[in-house]
Amino acid sequence: VEGTQVPSPSDPTPWARALAEMLARIHQVPCGLETEAFLLNANSEASWFLRSGAVPDYMRANSQGAAVWNMARDLLPGLKVVEPTLVHIDYSPGNILWAGGRISAIVDWEEAAYGDPGIDVAYCRMQMSLKGTGSVADKFLDAYERAVGQRISNLGFWELAAAARPMFSPEGWIDGSPAKERFGQFIDDAMVRARA
């Protein structure tokens, strides 16, 4: 597939808008019953860390891990029911190729699933925050909500769920500064959003 990654654009506003609008298009892809049955359950895949029944050791190793696990466990039964969509599960700048200033491809569909579209929004926002582009993550969210014509339900929960992934394997993600501090701020913000 033609294209290259653009993890740090010179002009982040149109970059974030293009990412958001592409994600909205993905979430509008119709899925018939046969396709739904073939795809993974997105909600289950994204909340995998709660299956342990207790705070897992890899989350205990993070100073915020137990709080994330407990809050996510408490919030899970009360999640708002939303219209399920096609979900990429790993939608992030590293899986998006650009050519000629436009998105040319979305790659890494091995976990394609069907469920709450907020999963993709949350994961992409976490990736942006870890790269130090938290304000761009907010622009991405605004552009996505404009594209779909509504606010995203359950976003705080899915941001907490996204945070479990780097805790499981922190090397190269959150094991050094400034990513470690950015990750902590992302979790703090997600907790505030989840309580609202």
Short mmCIF file of N, CA and C in Angstrom, two decimals:
data_model
loop_
_atom_site.label_atom_id
_atom_site.label_comp_id
_atom_site.label_asym_id
_atom_site.label_seq_id
_atom_site.Cartn_x
_atom_site.Cartn_y
_atom_site.Cartn_z
N VAL A 1 0.86 -1.18 0.00
CA VAL A 1 0.00 0.00 0.00
C VAL A 1 0.89 1.22 0.00
N GLU A 2 0.59 2.17 -0.86
CA GLU A 2 1.37 3.39 -0.95
C GLU A 2 1.10 4.29 0.25
N GLY A 3 2.15 4.91 0.78
CA GLY A 3 1.98 5.86 1.86
C GLY A 3 3.01 5.68 2.95
N THR A 4 3.09 6.68 3.82
CA THR A 4 4.01 6.66 4.95
C THR A 4 3.28 7.12 6.21
N GLN A 5 3.85 6.79 7.36
CA GLN A 5 3.29 7.24 8.64
C GLN A 5 3.61 8.72 8.83
N VAL A 6 2.69 9.43 9.49
CA VAL A 6 2.93 10.83 9.86
C VAL A 6 2.58 10.96 11.34
N PRO A 7 3.50 10.56 12.23
CA PRO A 7 3.19 10.59 13.66
C PRO A 7 3.23 11.99 14.27
N SER A 8 4.00 12.90 13.67
CA SER A 8 4.13 14.27 14.21
C SER A 8 4.01 15.27 13.07
N PRO A 9 2.80 15.68 12.73
CA PRO A 9 2.62 16.58 11.60
C PRO A 9 3.06 18.00 11.92
N SER A 10 3.43 18.74 10.88
CA SER A 10 3.82 20.14 11.09
C SER A 10 2.60 20.99 11.41
N ASP A 11 1.45 20.63 10.87
CA ASP A 11 0.20 21.35 11.16
C ASP A 11 -0.80 20.32 11.71
N PRO A 12 -0.89 20.21 13.05
CA PRO A 12 -1.68 19.12 13.63
C PRO A 12 -3.20 19.25 13.52
N THR A 13 -3.71 20.44 13.31
CA THR A 13 -5.18 20.59 13.29
C THR A 13 -5.82 19.85 12.10
N PRO A 14 -5.39 20.09 10.86
CA PRO A 14 -6.00 19.33 9.76
C PRO A 14 -5.67 17.84 9.83
N TRP A 15 -4.51 17.49 10.38
CA TRP A 15 -4.12 16.09 10.57
C TRP A 15 -5.12 15.40 11.50
N ALA A 16 -5.40 16.03 12.63
CA ALA A 16 -6.36 15.45 13.60
C ALA A 16 -7.75 15.36 12.99
N ARG A 17 -8.15 16.37 12.24
CA ARG A 17 -9.47 16.37 11.61
C ARG A 17 -9.58 15.23 10.60
N ALA A 18 -8.52 15.02 9.81
CA ALA A 18 -8.55 13.93 8.83
C ALA A 18 -8.62 12.57 9.52
N LEU A 19 -7.88 12.40 10.61
CA LEU A 19 -7.95 11.14 11.37
C LEU A 19 -9.36 10.91 11.91
N ALA A 20 -9.96 11.96 12.44
CA ALA A 20 -11.30 11.85 13.01
C ALA A 20 -12.34 11.54 11.95
N GLU A 21 -12.26 12.22 10.82
CA GLU A 21 -13.24 12.01 9.76
C GLU A 21 -13.10 10.61 9.15
N MET A 22 -11.86 10.11 9.05
CA MET A 22 -11.67 8.75 8.55
C MET A 22 -12.25 7.73 9.53
N LEU A 23 -12.02 7.97 10.83
CA LEU A 23 -12.57 7.05 11.82
C LEU A 23 -14.10 7.06 11.78
N ALA A 24 -14.69 8.22 11.62
CA ALA A 24 -16.15 8.30 11.51
C ALA A 24 -16.64 7.50 10.30
N ARG A 25 -15.91 7.55 9.20
CA ARG A 25 -16.27 6.78 8.00
C ARG A 25 -16.18 5.28 8.28
N ILE A 26 -15.13 4.87 8.99
CA ILE A 26 -14.99 3.45 9.34
C ILE A 26 -16.18 3.00 10.18
N HIS A 27 -16.57 3.82 11.12
CA HIS A 27 -17.67 3.46 12.02
C HIS A 27 -19.03 3.47 11.31
N GLN A 28 -19.08 4.00 10.11
CA GLN A 28 -20.33 4.00 9.35
C GLN A 28 -20.42 2.85 8.35
N VAL A 29 -19.36 2.03 8.27
CA VAL A 29 -19.38 0.88 7.36
C VAL A 29 -20.47 -0.09 7.83
N PRO A 30 -21.42 -0.42 6.97
CA PRO A 30 -22.48 -1.33 7.40
C PRO A 30 -21.95 -2.75 7.60
N CYS A 31 -22.45 -3.39 8.64
CA CYS A 31 -22.07 -4.76 8.95
C CYS A 31 -23.33 -5.61 9.03
N GLY A 32 -23.46 -6.56 8.13
CA GLY A 32 -24.59 -7.47 8.18
C GLY A 32 -24.40 -8.50 9.28
N LEU A 33 -25.41 -9.32 9.51
CA LEU A 33 -25.35 -10.31 10.58
C LEU A 33 -24.19 -11.29 10.42
N GLU A 34 -23.89 -11.66 9.18
CA GLU A 34 -22.78 -12.59 8.95
C GLU A 34 -21.44 -11.93 9.32
N THR A 35 -21.29 -10.66 8.97
CA THR A 35 -20.06 -9.93 9.31
C THR A 35 -19.95 -9.75 10.81
N GLU A 36 -21.05 -9.37 11.44
CA GLU A 36 -21.05 -9.19 12.90
C GLU A 36 -20.63 -10.47 13.60
N ALA A 37 -21.12 -11.60 13.12
CA ALA A 37 -20.79 -12.89 13.74
C ALA A 37 -19.31 -13.23 13.56
N PHE A 38 -18.71 -12.80 12.45
CA PHE A 38 -17.31 -13.08 12.17
C PHE A 38 -16.38 -12.22 13.01
N LEU A 39 -16.75 -10.97 13.26
CA LEU A 39 -15.88 -10.03 13.97
C LEU A 39 -15.80 -10.34 15.46
N LEU A 40 -14.70 -9.94 16.08
CA LEU A 40 -14.55 -10.06 17.53
C LEU A 40 -15.55 -9.15 18.23
N ASN A 41 -15.84 -9.43 19.49
CA ASN A 41 -16.68 -8.56 20.31
C ASN A 41 -15.79 -7.43 20.83
N ALA A 42 -15.96 -6.24 20.29
CA ALA A 42 -15.07 -5.11 20.62
C ALA A 42 -15.09 -4.78 22.10
N ASN A 43 -16.27 -4.76 22.70
CA ASN A 43 -16.37 -4.38 24.11
C ASN A 43 -15.61 -5.36 24.99
N SER A 44 -15.73 -6.65 24.69
CA SER A 44 -15.02 -7.67 25.44
C SER A 44 -13.52 -7.59 25.21
N GLU A 45 -13.12 -7.37 23.96
CA GLU A 45 -11.70 -7.27 23.63
C GLU A 45 -11.04 -6.08 24.34
N ALA A 46 -11.74 -4.95 24.38
CA ALA A 46 -11.15 -3.74 24.97
C ALA A 46 -11.17 -3.75 26.49
N SER A 47 -12.02 -4.55 27.09
CA SER A 47 -12.09 -4.63 28.56
C SER A 47 -11.47 -5.93 29.07
N TRP A 48 -10.59 -6.51 28.30
CA TRP A 48 -9.95 -7.80 28.59
C TRP A 48 -9.31 -7.85 29.98
N PHE A 49 -8.77 -6.75 30.43
CA PHE A 49 -8.02 -6.72 31.69
C PHE A 49 -8.91 -6.94 32.91
N LEU A 50 -10.23 -6.80 32.75
CA LEU A 50 -11.15 -6.99 33.86
C LEU A 50 -11.52 -8.46 34.07
N ARG A 51 -11.17 -9.32 33.15
CA ARG A 51 -11.49 -10.75 33.26
C ARG A 51 -10.77 -11.42 34.42
N SER A 52 -9.71 -10.81 34.91
CA SER A 52 -8.90 -11.43 35.97
C SER A 52 -9.64 -11.55 37.29
N GLY A 53 -10.69 -10.75 37.50
CA GLY A 53 -11.45 -10.81 38.75
C GLY A 53 -10.81 -10.07 39.90
N ALA A 54 -9.55 -9.68 39.75
CA ALA A 54 -8.83 -8.89 40.75
C ALA A 54 -7.76 -8.09 40.01
N VAL A 55 -7.24 -7.08 40.67
CA VAL A 55 -6.24 -6.23 40.01
C VAL A 55 -5.02 -7.10 39.64
N PRO A 56 -4.70 -7.21 38.35
CA PRO A 56 -3.56 -8.04 37.95
C PRO A 56 -2.24 -7.40 38.35
N ASP A 57 -1.21 -8.22 38.50
CA ASP A 57 0.09 -7.75 38.96
C ASP A 57 0.66 -6.65 38.07
N TYR A 58 0.50 -6.77 36.74
CA TYR A 58 1.06 -5.75 35.85
C TYR A 58 0.39 -4.39 36.06
N MET A 59 -0.86 -4.38 36.53
CA MET A 59 -1.50 -3.10 36.83
C MET A 59 -1.10 -2.61 38.22
N ARG A 60 -0.91 -3.52 39.14
CA ARG A 60 -0.41 -3.13 40.47
C ARG A 60 0.97 -2.48 40.38
N ALA A 61 1.74 -2.87 39.38
CA ALA A 61 3.09 -2.34 39.21
C ALA A 61 3.09 -0.86 38.81
N ASN A 62 1.96 -0.38 38.30
CA ASN A 62 1.82 1.03 37.93
C ASN A 62 1.15 1.76 39.10
N SER A 63 1.61 2.94 39.43
CA SER A 63 1.09 3.66 40.59
C SER A 63 -0.41 3.95 40.49
N GLN A 64 -0.94 4.02 39.27
CA GLN A 64 -2.36 4.29 39.08
C GLN A 64 -3.15 3.06 38.66
N GLY A 65 -2.46 1.94 38.51
CA GLY A 65 -3.09 0.75 37.94
C GLY A 65 -4.27 0.21 38.74
N ALA A 66 -4.12 0.12 40.05
CA ALA A 66 -5.22 -0.41 40.87
C ALA A 66 -6.43 0.51 40.79
N ALA A 67 -6.20 1.81 40.79
CA ALA A 67 -7.31 2.76 40.70
C ALA A 67 -8.02 2.64 39.35
N VAL A 68 -7.24 2.47 38.28
CA VAL A 68 -7.83 2.30 36.95
C VAL A 68 -8.68 1.04 36.92
N TRP A 69 -8.14 -0.08 37.42
CA TRP A 69 -8.86 -1.34 37.40
C TRP A 69 -10.15 -1.25 38.21
N ASN A 70 -10.07 -0.70 39.41
CA ASN A 70 -11.25 -0.61 40.27
C ASN A 70 -12.33 0.30 39.69
N MET A 71 -11.91 1.44 39.14
CA MET A 71 -12.89 2.34 38.55
C MET A 71 -13.54 1.71 37.33
N ALA A 72 -12.74 1.08 36.48
CA ALA A 72 -13.29 0.44 35.28
C ALA A 72 -14.26 -0.68 35.67
N ARG A 73 -13.90 -1.48 36.66
CA ARG A 73 -14.79 -2.55 37.12
C ARG A 73 -16.11 -1.99 37.62
N ASP A 74 -16.05 -0.88 38.37
CA ASP A 74 -17.27 -0.28 38.90
C ASP A 74 -18.14 0.34 37.81
N LEU A 75 -17.50 0.87 36.76
CA LEU A 75 -18.25 1.54 35.70
C LEU A 75 -18.85 0.57 34.68
N LEU A 76 -18.22 -0.57 34.49
CA LEU A 76 -18.64 -1.49 33.42
C LEU A 76 -20.13 -1.83 33.42
N PRO A 77 -20.74 -2.17 34.57
CA PRO A 77 -22.17 -2.53 34.52
C PRO A 77 -23.09 -1.38 34.12
N GLY A 78 -22.65 -0.14 34.30
CA GLY A 78 -23.51 1.00 34.01
C GLY A 78 -23.22 1.69 32.69
N LEU A 79 -22.43 1.06 31.81
CA LEU A 79 -22.15 1.69 30.52
C LEU A 79 -23.43 1.91 29.73
N LYS A 80 -23.48 3.04 29.05
CA LYS A 80 -24.63 3.33 28.20
C LYS A 80 -24.61 2.39 27.00
N VAL A 81 -25.77 1.93 26.62
CA VAL A 81 -25.89 1.09 25.43
C VAL A 81 -25.81 1.99 24.21
N VAL A 82 -24.88 1.69 23.32
CA VAL A 82 -24.72 2.50 22.11
C VAL A 82 -24.87 1.60 20.89
N GLU A 83 -25.16 2.21 19.77
CA GLU A 83 -25.27 1.48 18.51
C GLU A 83 -23.90 0.91 18.15
N PRO A 84 -23.76 -0.40 18.05
CA PRO A 84 -22.45 -0.98 17.74
C PRO A 84 -22.04 -0.70 16.30
N THR A 85 -20.74 -0.64 16.08
CA THR A 85 -20.19 -0.38 14.75
C THR A 85 -18.98 -1.27 14.53
N LEU A 86 -18.45 -1.22 13.33
CA LEU A 86 -17.15 -1.80 13.04
C LEU A 86 -16.11 -1.03 13.87
N VAL A 87 -15.23 -1.74 14.56
CA VAL A 87 -14.22 -1.12 15.41
C VAL A 87 -12.86 -1.68 15.03
N HIS A 88 -11.89 -0.80 14.84
CA HIS A 88 -10.54 -1.22 14.45
C HIS A 88 -9.80 -1.85 15.64
N ILE A 89 -9.99 -1.34 16.84
CA ILE A 89 -9.37 -1.74 18.11
C ILE A 89 -7.98 -1.13 18.30
N ASP A 90 -7.22 -0.90 17.21
CA ASP A 90 -5.86 -0.36 17.31
C ASP A 90 -5.72 0.88 16.42
N TYR A 91 -6.76 1.71 16.40
CA TYR A 91 -6.75 2.91 15.55
C TYR A 91 -5.83 3.95 16.19
N SER A 92 -4.69 4.18 15.54
CA SER A 92 -3.70 5.11 16.07
C SER A 92 -2.86 5.64 14.91
N PRO A 93 -2.16 6.76 15.11
CA PRO A 93 -1.36 7.33 14.01
C PRO A 93 -0.36 6.34 13.41
N GLY A 94 0.15 5.40 14.19
CA GLY A 94 1.10 4.43 13.66
C GLY A 94 0.50 3.44 12.69
N ASN A 95 -0.81 3.34 12.65
CA ASN A 95 -1.49 2.41 11.73
C ASN A 95 -2.19 3.13 10.59
N ILE A 96 -1.80 4.37 10.36
CA ILE A 96 -2.42 5.17 9.31
C ILE A 96 -1.34 5.65 8.35
N LEU A 97 -1.53 5.39 7.07
CA LEU A 97 -0.58 5.79 6.04
C LEU A 97 -1.11 7.00 5.27
N TRP A 98 -0.19 7.86 4.88
CA TRP A 98 -0.53 9.09 4.17
C TRP A 98 0.23 9.14 2.85
N ALA A 99 -0.41 9.69 1.83
CA ALA A 99 0.22 9.94 0.54
C ALA A 99 -0.39 11.21 -0.04
N GLY A 100 0.45 12.14 -0.46
CA GLY A 100 -0.05 13.37 -1.05
C GLY A 100 -0.89 14.20 -0.10
N GLY A 101 -0.58 14.14 1.19
CA GLY A 101 -1.31 14.93 2.16
C GLY A 101 -2.66 14.38 2.55
N ARG A 102 -2.96 13.16 2.11
CA ARG A 102 -4.24 12.52 2.43
C ARG A 102 -4.00 11.11 2.97
N ILE A 103 -4.96 10.62 3.75
CA ILE A 103 -4.86 9.26 4.25
C ILE A 103 -5.01 8.29 3.08
N SER A 104 -4.03 7.39 2.92
CA SER A 104 -4.08 6.43 1.82
C SER A 104 -4.50 5.04 2.28
N ALA A 105 -4.29 4.72 3.57
CA ALA A 105 -4.67 3.38 4.04
C ALA A 105 -4.69 3.34 5.56
N ILE A 106 -5.53 2.47 6.07
CA ILE A 106 -5.55 2.10 7.49
C ILE A 106 -5.08 0.65 7.53
N VAL A 107 -4.04 0.37 8.29
CA VAL A 107 -3.48 -0.98 8.33
C VAL A 107 -3.68 -1.61 9.71
N ASP A 108 -3.28 -2.87 9.83
CA ASP A 108 -3.31 -3.64 11.08
C ASP A 108 -4.74 -3.90 11.55
N TRP A 109 -5.47 -4.65 10.74
CA TRP A 109 -6.87 -4.96 11.03
C TRP A 109 -7.03 -6.32 11.71
N GLU A 110 -5.97 -6.86 12.30
CA GLU A 110 -6.05 -8.21 12.83
C GLU A 110 -7.03 -8.35 13.98
N GLU A 111 -7.36 -7.26 14.67
CA GLU A 111 -8.31 -7.33 15.78
C GLU A 111 -9.66 -6.69 15.43
N ALA A 112 -9.97 -6.57 14.17
CA ALA A 112 -11.23 -5.95 13.76
C ALA A 112 -12.39 -6.54 14.56
N ALA A 113 -13.27 -5.67 15.02
CA ALA A 113 -14.30 -6.10 15.96
C ALA A 113 -15.58 -5.32 15.71
N TYR A 114 -16.59 -5.63 16.51
CA TYR A 114 -17.91 -4.99 16.39
C TYR A 114 -18.35 -4.61 17.80
N GLY A 115 -18.60 -3.31 18.00
CA GLY A 115 -19.00 -2.87 19.33
C GLY A 115 -19.03 -1.36 19.46
N ASP A 116 -18.69 -0.87 20.63
CA ASP A 116 -18.78 0.56 20.96
C ASP A 116 -17.70 1.34 20.21
N PRO A 117 -18.08 2.30 19.36
CA PRO A 117 -17.09 3.06 18.59
C PRO A 117 -16.18 3.93 19.47
N GLY A 118 -16.60 4.20 20.69
CA GLY A 118 -15.77 4.98 21.61
C GLY A 118 -14.44 4.31 21.91
N ILE A 119 -14.35 3.01 21.70
CA ILE A 119 -13.11 2.27 21.92
C ILE A 119 -12.00 2.84 21.04
N ASP A 120 -12.30 3.03 19.77
CA ASP A 120 -11.29 3.56 18.84
C ASP A 120 -10.92 5.00 19.17
N VAL A 121 -11.91 5.80 19.51
CA VAL A 121 -11.65 7.21 19.85
C VAL A 121 -10.73 7.29 21.06
N ALA A 122 -11.02 6.50 22.08
CA ALA A 122 -10.24 6.52 23.31
C ALA A 122 -8.80 6.08 23.07
N TYR A 123 -8.61 5.01 22.31
CA TYR A 123 -7.27 4.48 22.09
C TYR A 123 -6.42 5.47 21.29
N CYS A 124 -7.01 6.08 20.28
CA CYS A 124 -6.28 7.05 19.47
C CYS A 124 -5.91 8.27 20.32
N ARG A 125 -6.83 8.71 21.18
CA ARG A 125 -6.54 9.84 22.06
C ARG A 125 -5.39 9.51 23.01
N MET A 126 -5.35 8.28 23.52
CA MET A 126 -4.25 7.92 24.40
C MET A 126 -2.92 7.96 23.64
N GLN A 127 -2.90 7.42 22.44
CA GLN A 127 -1.67 7.43 21.65
C GLN A 127 -1.20 8.86 21.39
N MET A 128 -2.12 9.75 21.08
CA MET A 128 -1.76 11.15 20.85
C MET A 128 -1.22 11.78 22.13
N SER A 129 -1.84 11.47 23.24
CA SER A 129 -1.40 12.03 24.53
C SER A 129 0.01 11.56 24.88
N LEU A 130 0.31 10.30 24.63
CA LEU A 130 1.65 9.78 24.92
C LEU A 130 2.72 10.44 24.07
N LYS A 131 2.34 10.91 22.88
CA LYS A 131 3.29 11.59 22.01
C LYS A 131 3.41 13.08 22.35
N GLY A 132 2.66 13.52 23.37
CA GLY A 132 2.74 14.93 23.77
C GLY A 132 1.83 15.84 22.99
N THR A 133 0.82 15.26 22.38
CA THR A 133 -0.12 16.08 21.60
C THR A 133 -1.52 16.00 22.21
N GLY A 134 -1.59 16.23 23.52
CA GLY A 134 -2.87 16.17 24.21
C GLY A 134 -3.89 17.16 23.69
N SER A 135 -3.44 18.37 23.34
CA SER A 135 -4.39 19.35 22.80
C SER A 135 -4.90 18.92 21.43
N VAL A 136 -4.06 18.21 20.68
CA VAL A 136 -4.49 17.68 19.39
C VAL A 136 -5.51 16.56 19.61
N ALA A 137 -5.33 15.80 20.68
CA ALA A 137 -6.30 14.75 21.00
C ALA A 137 -7.68 15.34 21.25
N ASP A 138 -7.73 16.52 21.85
CA ASP A 138 -9.01 17.19 22.06
C ASP A 138 -9.60 17.67 20.73
N LYS A 139 -8.75 18.14 19.82
CA LYS A 139 -9.23 18.55 18.49
C LYS A 139 -9.74 17.33 17.72
N PHE A 140 -9.04 16.22 17.87
CA PHE A 140 -9.48 14.97 17.25
C PHE A 140 -10.86 14.57 17.75
N LEU A 141 -11.07 14.65 19.07
CA LEU A 141 -12.37 14.31 19.64
C LEU A 141 -13.46 15.25 19.13
N ASP A 142 -13.19 16.55 19.12
CA ASP A 142 -14.17 17.51 18.63
C ASP A 142 -14.54 17.22 17.17
N ALA A 143 -13.53 16.95 16.35
CA ALA A 143 -13.78 16.69 14.93
C ALA A 143 -14.56 15.40 14.75
N TYR A 144 -14.25 14.38 15.55
CA TYR A 144 -14.99 13.12 15.44
C TYR A 144 -16.45 13.32 15.82
N GLU A 145 -16.69 14.01 16.92
CA GLU A 145 -18.07 14.22 17.37
C GLU A 145 -18.86 15.06 16.36
N ARG A 146 -18.20 16.01 15.72
CA ARG A 146 -18.87 16.78 14.67
C ARG A 146 -19.21 15.86 13.49
N ALA A 147 -18.27 14.99 13.14
CA ALA A 147 -18.48 14.11 11.98
C ALA A 147 -19.62 13.12 12.20
N VAL A 148 -19.79 12.65 13.43
CA VAL A 148 -20.85 11.67 13.69
C VAL A 148 -22.12 12.34 14.21
N GLY A 149 -22.04 13.63 14.54
CA GLY A 149 -23.22 14.38 14.95
C GLY A 149 -23.71 14.11 16.36
N GLN A 150 -22.82 13.62 17.22
CA GLN A 150 -23.21 13.38 18.62
C GLN A 150 -21.98 13.25 19.51
N ARG A 151 -22.20 13.42 20.81
CA ARG A 151 -21.13 13.22 21.78
C ARG A 151 -20.89 11.73 21.98
N ILE A 152 -19.69 11.39 22.35
CA ILE A 152 -19.33 9.99 22.54
C ILE A 152 -19.68 9.54 23.95
N SER A 153 -20.51 8.54 24.05
CA SER A 153 -20.84 7.95 25.35
C SER A 153 -19.71 7.03 25.79
N ASN A 154 -19.57 6.88 27.10
CA ASN A 154 -18.63 5.91 27.70
C ASN A 154 -17.16 6.22 27.42
N LEU A 155 -16.83 7.44 26.97
CA LEU A 155 -15.45 7.72 26.58
C LEU A 155 -14.49 7.59 27.75
N GLY A 156 -14.86 8.08 28.93
CA GLY A 156 -13.97 7.97 30.09
C GLY A 156 -13.65 6.52 30.41
N PHE A 157 -14.66 5.66 30.34
CA PHE A 157 -14.43 4.23 30.59
C PHE A 157 -13.46 3.66 29.58
N TRP A 158 -13.68 3.94 28.29
CA TRP A 158 -12.82 3.35 27.27
C TRP A 158 -11.41 3.94 27.32
N GLU A 159 -11.26 5.16 27.80
CA GLU A 159 -9.91 5.70 28.00
C GLU A 159 -9.20 4.95 29.12
N LEU A 160 -9.91 4.63 30.18
CA LEU A 160 -9.32 3.82 31.25
C LEU A 160 -8.94 2.44 30.72
N ALA A 161 -9.82 1.86 29.90
CA ALA A 161 -9.52 0.55 29.32
C ALA A 161 -8.30 0.63 28.41
N ALA A 162 -8.19 1.70 27.64
CA ALA A 162 -7.01 1.87 26.76
C ALA A 162 -5.74 1.91 27.59
N ALA A 163 -5.80 2.51 28.77
CA ALA A 163 -4.62 2.66 29.63
C ALA A 163 -4.09 1.32 30.14
N ALA A 164 -4.91 0.29 30.13
CA ALA A 164 -4.43 -1.02 30.59
C ALA A 164 -3.39 -1.60 29.63
N ARG A 165 -3.47 -1.27 28.36
CA ARG A 165 -2.56 -1.88 27.38
C ARG A 165 -1.10 -1.52 27.63
N PRO A 166 -0.75 -0.24 27.82
CA PRO A 166 0.66 0.04 28.10
C PRO A 166 1.11 -0.46 29.47
N MET A 167 0.18 -0.62 30.40
CA MET A 167 0.56 -1.17 31.71
C MET A 167 1.00 -2.62 31.56
N PHE A 168 0.36 -3.36 30.66
CA PHE A 168 0.69 -4.77 30.45
C PHE A 168 2.10 -4.92 29.91
N SER A 169 2.50 -4.01 29.04
CA SER A 169 3.83 -4.07 28.42
C SER A 169 4.38 -2.65 28.31
N PRO A 170 4.90 -2.09 29.41
CA PRO A 170 5.28 -0.68 29.43
C PRO A 170 6.53 -0.32 28.62
N GLU A 171 7.37 -1.29 28.31
CA GLU A 171 8.62 -1.00 27.61
C GLU A 171 8.35 -0.33 26.27
N GLY A 172 8.98 0.82 26.10
CA GLY A 172 8.83 1.57 24.87
C GLY A 172 7.58 2.43 24.80
N TRP A 173 6.69 2.26 25.78
CA TRP A 173 5.45 3.06 25.82
C TRP A 173 5.52 4.08 26.93
N ILE A 174 5.63 3.56 28.16
CA ILE A 174 5.48 4.45 29.32
C ILE A 174 6.59 4.22 30.36
N ASP A 175 7.70 3.65 29.93
CA ASP A 175 8.75 3.31 30.90
C ASP A 175 9.77 4.43 31.10
N GLY A 176 9.59 5.56 30.46
CA GLY A 176 10.52 6.67 30.64
C GLY A 176 9.84 8.01 30.47
N SER A 177 10.54 9.05 30.85
CA SER A 177 10.00 10.41 30.70
C SER A 177 10.20 10.88 29.25
N PRO A 178 9.30 11.71 28.76
CA PRO A 178 8.12 12.27 29.40
C PRO A 178 6.85 11.43 29.23
N ALA A 179 6.95 10.27 28.55
CA ALA A 179 5.75 9.45 28.30
C ALA A 179 5.09 9.02 29.60
N LYS A 180 5.90 8.70 30.60
CA LYS A 180 5.35 8.25 31.89
C LYS A 180 4.46 9.32 32.51
N GLU A 181 4.93 10.56 32.50
CA GLU A 181 4.15 11.66 33.07
C GLU A 181 2.92 11.97 32.21
N ARG A 182 3.07 11.90 30.91
CA ARG A 182 1.93 12.13 30.01
C ARG A 182 0.86 11.07 30.22
N PHE A 183 1.31 9.84 30.42
CA PHE A 183 0.38 8.73 30.67
C PHE A 183 -0.39 8.97 31.96
N GLY A 184 0.30 9.41 33.00
CA GLY A 184 -0.37 9.71 34.27
C GLY A 184 -1.42 10.79 34.11
N GLN A 185 -1.11 11.81 33.31
CA GLN A 185 -2.08 12.89 33.08
C GLN A 185 -3.27 12.38 32.27
N PHE A 186 -3.01 11.52 31.29
CA PHE A 186 -4.09 10.94 30.51
C PHE A 186 -5.05 10.17 31.41
N ILE A 187 -4.51 9.40 32.35
CA ILE A 187 -5.35 8.63 33.28
C ILE A 187 -6.13 9.57 34.19
N ASP A 188 -5.48 10.60 34.71
CA ASP A 188 -6.18 11.57 35.56
C ASP A 188 -7.36 12.18 34.82
N ASP A 189 -7.13 12.58 33.58
CA ASP A 189 -8.20 13.19 32.77
C ASP A 189 -9.31 12.19 32.48
N ALA A 190 -8.94 10.95 32.21
CA ALA A 190 -9.94 9.91 31.94
C ALA A 190 -10.82 9.66 33.16
N MET A 191 -10.21 9.69 34.34
CA MET A 191 -10.98 9.48 35.57
C MET A 191 -11.98 10.62 35.78
N VAL A 192 -11.55 11.83 35.53
CA VAL A 192 -12.45 12.98 35.63
C VAL A 192 -13.61 12.82 34.66
N ARG A 193 -13.29 12.45 33.42
CA ARG A 193 -14.33 12.27 32.40
C ARG A 193 -15.29 11.14 32.79
N ALA A 194 -14.74 10.06 33.33
CA ALA A 194 -15.57 8.91 33.68
C ALA A 194 -16.52 9.23 34.84
N ARG A 195 -16.11 10.12 35.73
CA ARG A 195 -16.96 10.49 36.88
C ARG A 195 -18.06 11.48 36.49
N ALA A 196 -17.87 12.18 35.38
CA ALA A 196 -18.81 13.26 35.00
C ALA A 196 -20.19 12.70 34.62
#
